[in-house]
XYZ file of C-alpha atoms in Angstrom:
372
model
C -5.473 8.015 24.782
C -2.968 5.269 25.552
C 0.635 4.996 24.258
C -0.334 2.114 21.965
C 0.974 3.712 18.704
C 4.266 4.543 20.375
C 4.327 0.972 21.507
C 3.826 -0.148 18.112
C 6.403 1.981 16.760
C 8.967 0.681 19.351
C 8.281 -2.842 18.067
C 9.571 -1.858 14.785
C 6.345 -1.328 12.876
C 6.221 1.787 10.711
C 2.793 3.550 11.243
C 1.670 5.102 7.884
C -1.738 6.885 7.186
C -3.701 5.181 4.442
C -5.161 8.642 3.058
C -4.290 11.999 1.654
C -6.160 15.266 0.783
C -5.600 18.667 -0.103
C -7.250 19.690 2.947
C -5.215 17.461 5.310
C -2.206 19.020 3.951
C -3.215 22.559 4.049
C -4.993 22.294 7.453
C -2.017 21.043 9.309
C -3.505 17.715 10.090
C -1.142 15.536 8.372
C 1.873 17.625 10.419
C -0.042 16.948 13.549
C -0.228 13.318 12.831
C 3.216 13.152 12.066
C 3.961 15.213 15.564
C 1.520 13.349 17.692
C 0.627 9.939 16.219
C 3.706 8.493 15.278
C 2.728 8.479 11.684
C 5.712 8.076 9.342
C 4.677 7.727 5.997
C 1.172 8.017 3.982
C -0.129 5.685 1.023
C -2.732 6.751 -1.705
C -4.852 4.893 -4.398
C -7.379 5.944 -6.935
C -10.101 5.600 -4.323
C -8.515 8.021 -2.079
C -8.049 10.643 -4.473
C -11.419 9.995 -5.978
C -12.850 10.708 -2.632
C -10.595 13.797 -1.809
C -11.302 15.541 -5.097
C -15.184 14.820 -5.134
C -15.619 16.255 -1.645
C -15.519 19.749 -0.806
C -13.603 22.736 -2.252
C -9.957 22.435 -1.548
C -8.998 21.708 -5.434
C -11.311 24.662 -6.769
C -8.475 27.057 -7.318
C -6.043 24.625 -9.178
C -9.070 22.989 -11.292
C -10.066 26.706 -12.419
C -6.342 27.228 -13.418
C -6.483 23.977 -15.301
C -9.913 24.676 -16.593
C -8.435 28.120 -18.233
C -5.533 26.416 -19.628
C -7.815 23.755 -21.447
C -5.912 20.888 -20.095
C -7.137 17.337 -20.777
C -8.716 15.408 -17.819
C -6.026 13.081 -17.677
C -3.327 15.693 -17.616
C -5.768 17.528 -14.847
C -5.625 14.488 -12.415
C -1.971 13.924 -12.940
C -1.167 17.746 -12.091
C -3.664 17.768 -8.994
C -2.533 14.178 -7.690
C 1.061 14.811 -7.936
C 0.729 18.321 -6.364
C -0.886 16.655 -3.383
C 2.049 13.889 -2.999
C 4.870 16.468 -3.632
C 3.681 18.450 -0.568
C 2.992 15.543 1.534
C 6.571 14.444 0.693
C 7.889 17.704 1.805
C 5.932 17.662 5.069
C 7.398 14.160 5.627
C 10.978 15.070 4.528
C 12.576 15.352 8.108
C 11.028 11.777 8.963
C 12.672 10.940 5.488
C 16.089 12.326 6.524
C 16.381 10.938 10.161
C 15.328 7.397 9.219
C 17.902 7.400 6.382
C 15.057 7.310 3.608
C 13.354 4.224 5.260
C 10.180 6.216 5.988
C 8.751 9.693 5.504
C 7.514 8.170 2.402
C 4.434 9.037 0.072
C 3.018 6.419 -2.424
C 1.521 7.292 -5.656
C -0.063 4.640 -8.124
C 0.414 4.082 -11.834
C -2.814 4.620 -13.641
C -4.830 1.223 -12.795
C -5.668 0.738 -16.204
C -2.134 -0.137 -16.980
C -2.130 -2.954 -14.588
C -2.012 -5.688 -17.102
C 0.389 -4.187 -19.289
C 4.424 -4.072 -18.542
C 5.762 -1.346 -20.810
C 3.194 1.360 -20.180
C 3.752 0.566 -16.481
C 7.266 1.146 -16.553
C 6.938 4.351 -18.689
C 4.389 5.610 -16.083
C 6.418 4.847 -13.173
C 9.049 6.724 -14.610
C 6.736 9.747 -15.613
C 5.345 9.889 -12.140
C 8.939 9.804 -10.485
C 9.767 12.799 -12.578
C 6.844 14.914 -12.102
C 6.681 14.305 -8.209
C 10.363 14.788 -8.212
C 10.893 13.931 -4.463
C 13.436 11.340 -3.311
C 10.848 10.369 -0.687
C 8.326 9.100 -3.264
C 7.359 5.602 -3.773
C 5.732 4.640 -6.962
C 2.893 1.839 -6.600
C 2.786 -0.685 -9.031
C 0.306 -3.643 -8.717
C 1.599 -7.412 -8.338
C -0.115 -8.696 -11.381
C 1.657 -11.022 -13.626
C 2.429 -7.997 -15.979
C 3.634 -6.185 -13.051
C 6.393 -8.161 -11.836
C 8.641 -7.544 -14.883
C 7.775 -3.885 -14.644
C 8.840 -3.949 -10.835
C 12.270 -5.444 -11.810
C 12.591 -2.765 -14.457
C 11.758 0.171 -12.308
C 13.559 -0.784 -9.239
C 16.650 -1.434 -11.934
C 16.508 2.273 -12.969
C 16.802 3.238 -9.215
C 13.298 4.227 -8.597
C 11.793 3.256 -5.064
C 8.345 1.084 -5.472
C 5.299 0.114 -3.431
C 4.094 -3.093 -4.705
C 0.494 -3.203 -4.156
C -2.424 -5.814 -4.365
C -0.747 -8.554 -3.118
C -3.033 -11.577 -1.845
C -1.217 -14.752 -2.292
C 1.877 -16.217 -0.596
C 3.149 -17.615 -3.972
C 2.655 -14.096 -5.677
C 4.436 -12.535 -2.756
C 7.447 -14.677 -3.074
C 7.428 -13.625 -7.039
C 7.242 -9.881 -5.827
C 10.567 -10.377 -3.706
C 12.055 -12.362 -6.541
C 11.266 -9.220 -8.714
C 12.739 -6.751 -6.358
C 15.886 -8.842 -5.913
C 16.330 -9.187 -9.669
C 15.783 -5.167 -10.047
C 18.482 -4.616 -7.483
C 20.766 -6.731 -9.143
C 20.125 -4.848 -12.303
C 20.861 -1.645 -10.692
C 23.936 -2.929 -9.100
C 25.257 -4.050 -12.420
C 24.250 -0.538 -13.780
C 26.621 0.864 -10.943
C 23.847 2.576 -8.928
C 23.731 3.187 -5.204
C 21.895 0.493 -3.862
C 21.504 2.113 -0.448
C 19.136 4.846 -2.139
C 16.709 2.454 -3.450
C 13.799 1.442 -1.210
C 10.634 -0.849 -1.505
C 7.635 -1.982 0.375
C 5.289 -5.027 -0.464
C 1.804 -4.242 0.367
C 0.232 -7.612 1.503
C -3.576 -7.087 1.909
C -5.587 -8.361 4.831
C -9.017 -7.690 5.625
C -10.347 -8.642 2.094
C -9.100 -12.185 2.646
C -11.218 -12.340 5.746
C -14.292 -10.812 4.044
C -14.030 -13.343 0.821
C -13.458 -16.534 3.094
C -15.863 -15.819 5.824
C -18.506 -15.292 3.124
C -17.618 -18.936 1.772
C -17.333 -20.485 5.139
C -20.652 -19.006 6.118
C -22.252 -20.827 3.020
C -20.806 -24.015 4.268
C -22.386 -23.509 7.751
C -21.045 -26.143 9.793
C -19.795 -25.334 13.352
C -16.222 -26.309 12.069
C -16.479 -23.652 9.381
C -17.992 -20.986 11.534
C -15.034 -21.720 14.252
C -12.505 -20.656 11.442
C -14.061 -17.377 10.733
C -11.720 -14.442 11.137
C -8.747 -16.673 10.887
C -7.542 -16.910 7.475
C -6.440 -13.250 6.966
C -4.292 -13.373 9.777
C -2.747 -16.718 9.026
C -2.108 -15.686 5.482
C -0.161 -12.566 6.548
C 1.826 -14.214 9.141
C 2.907 -16.764 6.576
C 3.802 -13.915 4.321
C 6.306 -12.652 7.211
C 7.754 -16.190 7.263
C 8.325 -16.063 3.410
C 9.967 -12.384 4.135
C 12.256 -13.877 6.841
C 13.393 -16.664 4.552
C 14.249 -14.575 1.493
C 15.945 -11.883 3.349
C 18.199 -14.306 5.039
C 19.221 -16.178 1.649
C 22.552 -16.414 0.021
C 21.403 -14.156 -2.866
C 20.291 -11.576 -0.402
C 23.480 -11.579 1.214
C 25.360 -10.406 -1.701
C 23.092 -7.502 -2.047
C 23.072 -6.721 1.714
C 27.004 -6.376 1.287
C 26.383 -3.768 -1.509
C 24.393 -1.642 1.032
C 20.779 -2.743 -0.218
C 17.547 -2.233 1.515
C 15.311 -4.977 2.494
C 11.757 -4.850 0.913
C 9.600 -4.628 3.961
C 6.232 -6.125 4.224
C 3.450 -3.561 4.421
C 0.030 -4.593 5.797
C -2.551 -3.023 3.790
C -6.271 -3.107 3.978
C -6.134 -3.151 7.792
C -9.549 -1.648 8.423
C -11.902 -4.128 9.812
C -14.991 -4.736 7.710
C -16.948 -7.078 9.908
C -17.972 -5.557 13.131
C -18.208 -8.687 14.936
C -14.290 -8.484 15.227
C -12.268 -5.812 17.310
C -11.624 -2.906 15.253
C -7.838 -3.196 15.874
C -7.360 -6.929 14.954
C -5.176 -6.418 12.094
C -2.814 -4.025 13.981
C -2.590 -5.649 17.464
C -2.139 -9.443 15.773
C 0.322 -8.367 12.979
C 3.278 -6.726 15.236
C 6.696 -7.690 14.052
C 10.073 -5.826 13.453
C 10.607 -4.679 10.073
C 6.977 -4.015 8.699
C 4.620 -1.549 7.918
C 0.965 -0.975 8.744
C -0.739 1.582 6.769
C -3.950 2.521 8.550
C -7.172 4.317 7.576
C -7.707 7.268 9.956
C -10.436 5.424 11.919
C -8.327 2.324 12.509
C -5.273 4.800 13.417
C -7.661 6.479 16.127
C -8.956 3.094 17.320
C -5.385 1.770 17.864
C -4.399 4.862 19.442
C -7.455 4.701 21.945
C -7.583 0.972 22.726
C -4.967 -1.050 21.040
C -3.423 -3.962 22.694
C 0.199 -4.084 21.435
C 1.739 -6.769 23.541
C 5.110 -7.259 21.529
C 5.681 -9.429 18.650
C 2.351 -11.148 17.644
C 3.889 -12.992 14.623
C 6.831 -14.845 16.155
C 5.890 -18.473 16.723
C 2.437 -18.482 15.047
C 3.495 -20.243 11.678
C 2.605 -23.694 12.273
C -0.966 -22.634 13.603
C -1.222 -20.334 10.528
C -0.548 -23.039 8.227
C -2.756 -25.427 10.077
C -5.692 -22.940 9.827
C -5.061 -22.188 5.968
C -5.046 -25.854 5.509
C -8.281 -26.447 7.609
C -10.160 -23.752 5.312
C -8.881 -25.718 2.331
C -10.085 -29.240 3.636
C -13.744 -27.632 3.912
C -13.462 -26.728 0.067
C -12.656 -23.122 0.003
C -9.917 -23.025 -2.488
C -7.324 -20.675 -1.325
C -5.940 -20.358 -5.066
C -9.409 -19.384 -5.864
C -9.778 -16.772 -3.622
C -6.633 -15.006 -4.113
C -6.967 -15.053 -7.618
C -10.453 -13.602 -7.093
C -9.291 -10.715 -4.816
C -6.553 -9.657 -7.052
C -8.950 -9.288 -10.055
C -11.348 -7.540 -8.003
C -8.498 -5.341 -6.508
C -7.485 -4.279 -10.125
C -11.130 -3.815 -11.167
C -11.740 -1.684 -7.986
C -9.181 0.677 -8.716
C -9.934 0.962 -12.481
C -13.560 1.894 -11.505
C -12.172 4.466 -8.850
C -10.104 5.713 -11.631
C -12.831 6.179 -13.842
C -14.896 7.764 -11.313
C -12.039 10.119 -11.062
C -11.767 11.166 -14.359
C -15.588 11.994 -14.415
C -15.844 13.885 -11.657
C -12.756 16.014 -12.501
C -14.190 16.467 -16.003
C -17.251 17.623 -14.403
C -15.283 20.023 -12.133
C -13.224 21.257 -14.862
C -16.542 22.194 -16.841
C -18.219 23.815 -13.906
C -15.026 26.100 -13.286
C -14.273 26.878 -16.848
C -14.201 30.735 -17.656
C -16.861 31.808 -19.982
C -15.703 32.455 -23.434
C -15.108 36.272 -24.452
């Protein structure tokens, strides 16, 4: 075991775990990861909850109670998921307190079926914040076109947000703009900006998966030489955009009012292609003021053999731009790829949510007490 996780943390990268389950909470595993592996936050999504609830018996007691009360399946899912997030938030509360609210955060996502509807997303975000009722919660809102005004509205109400499913540099700039607009609304309403936090989840590995597939189809040596480069280039240029926006005059006015920067969060950092080193999207995306949310396998791999050698983003912008331009010149459309990935991301979370509904409904029926 190396000290790679400590070095990563020392470089200003917040290490968050991309997973949560009732068993992880009750077994003491989450507390152990916080204590021993420098984990300072947790992210969840519909796929994570679907997997957690469908495996093992950790939820049987609560499901039995819910079945006895004859609640709807939608209500059951909200009760189960918010209970997990609340408990995880309590475990992470000391981290939240010692980092002045920056870390010690747990994310919970609005119903992904609302991704293309602004007003219901805002209403759901308010409801989730009320249900969990912990200051160290982040409400996840997807960065769809309909999600952007929802982000502004929710931030404007003083609710902290994790913006998810960001793939394109243009959309990322729109997300930062939505966050600043939300802070301006909150300031106008007299809210304490120092209490409002946000991260912007910029997805990494899926970009390589899609672009590599298209480069393979082209099949030339030039195309093959560009494989495994686009995702890092995209993320590094996102960090450049972050540096620009949060050194602007517009930001300076909010900074004076004690607002917090919206940190870039590297999401989807588990490596999909076995040809690449399994810590690629950790080792090569080190920069201060970022978050890396890792599946446990990536966390373990980083602890074991991660190569953290300082800031690995500084000085890369010119090369990153050249690599994305080279991919485009070969006929791989960046705009087409990022739009496809956003559409697929929403669809995958919707499908996971429907699986979650179905499996929870089956469990409620199985555990329902017999009449009489």
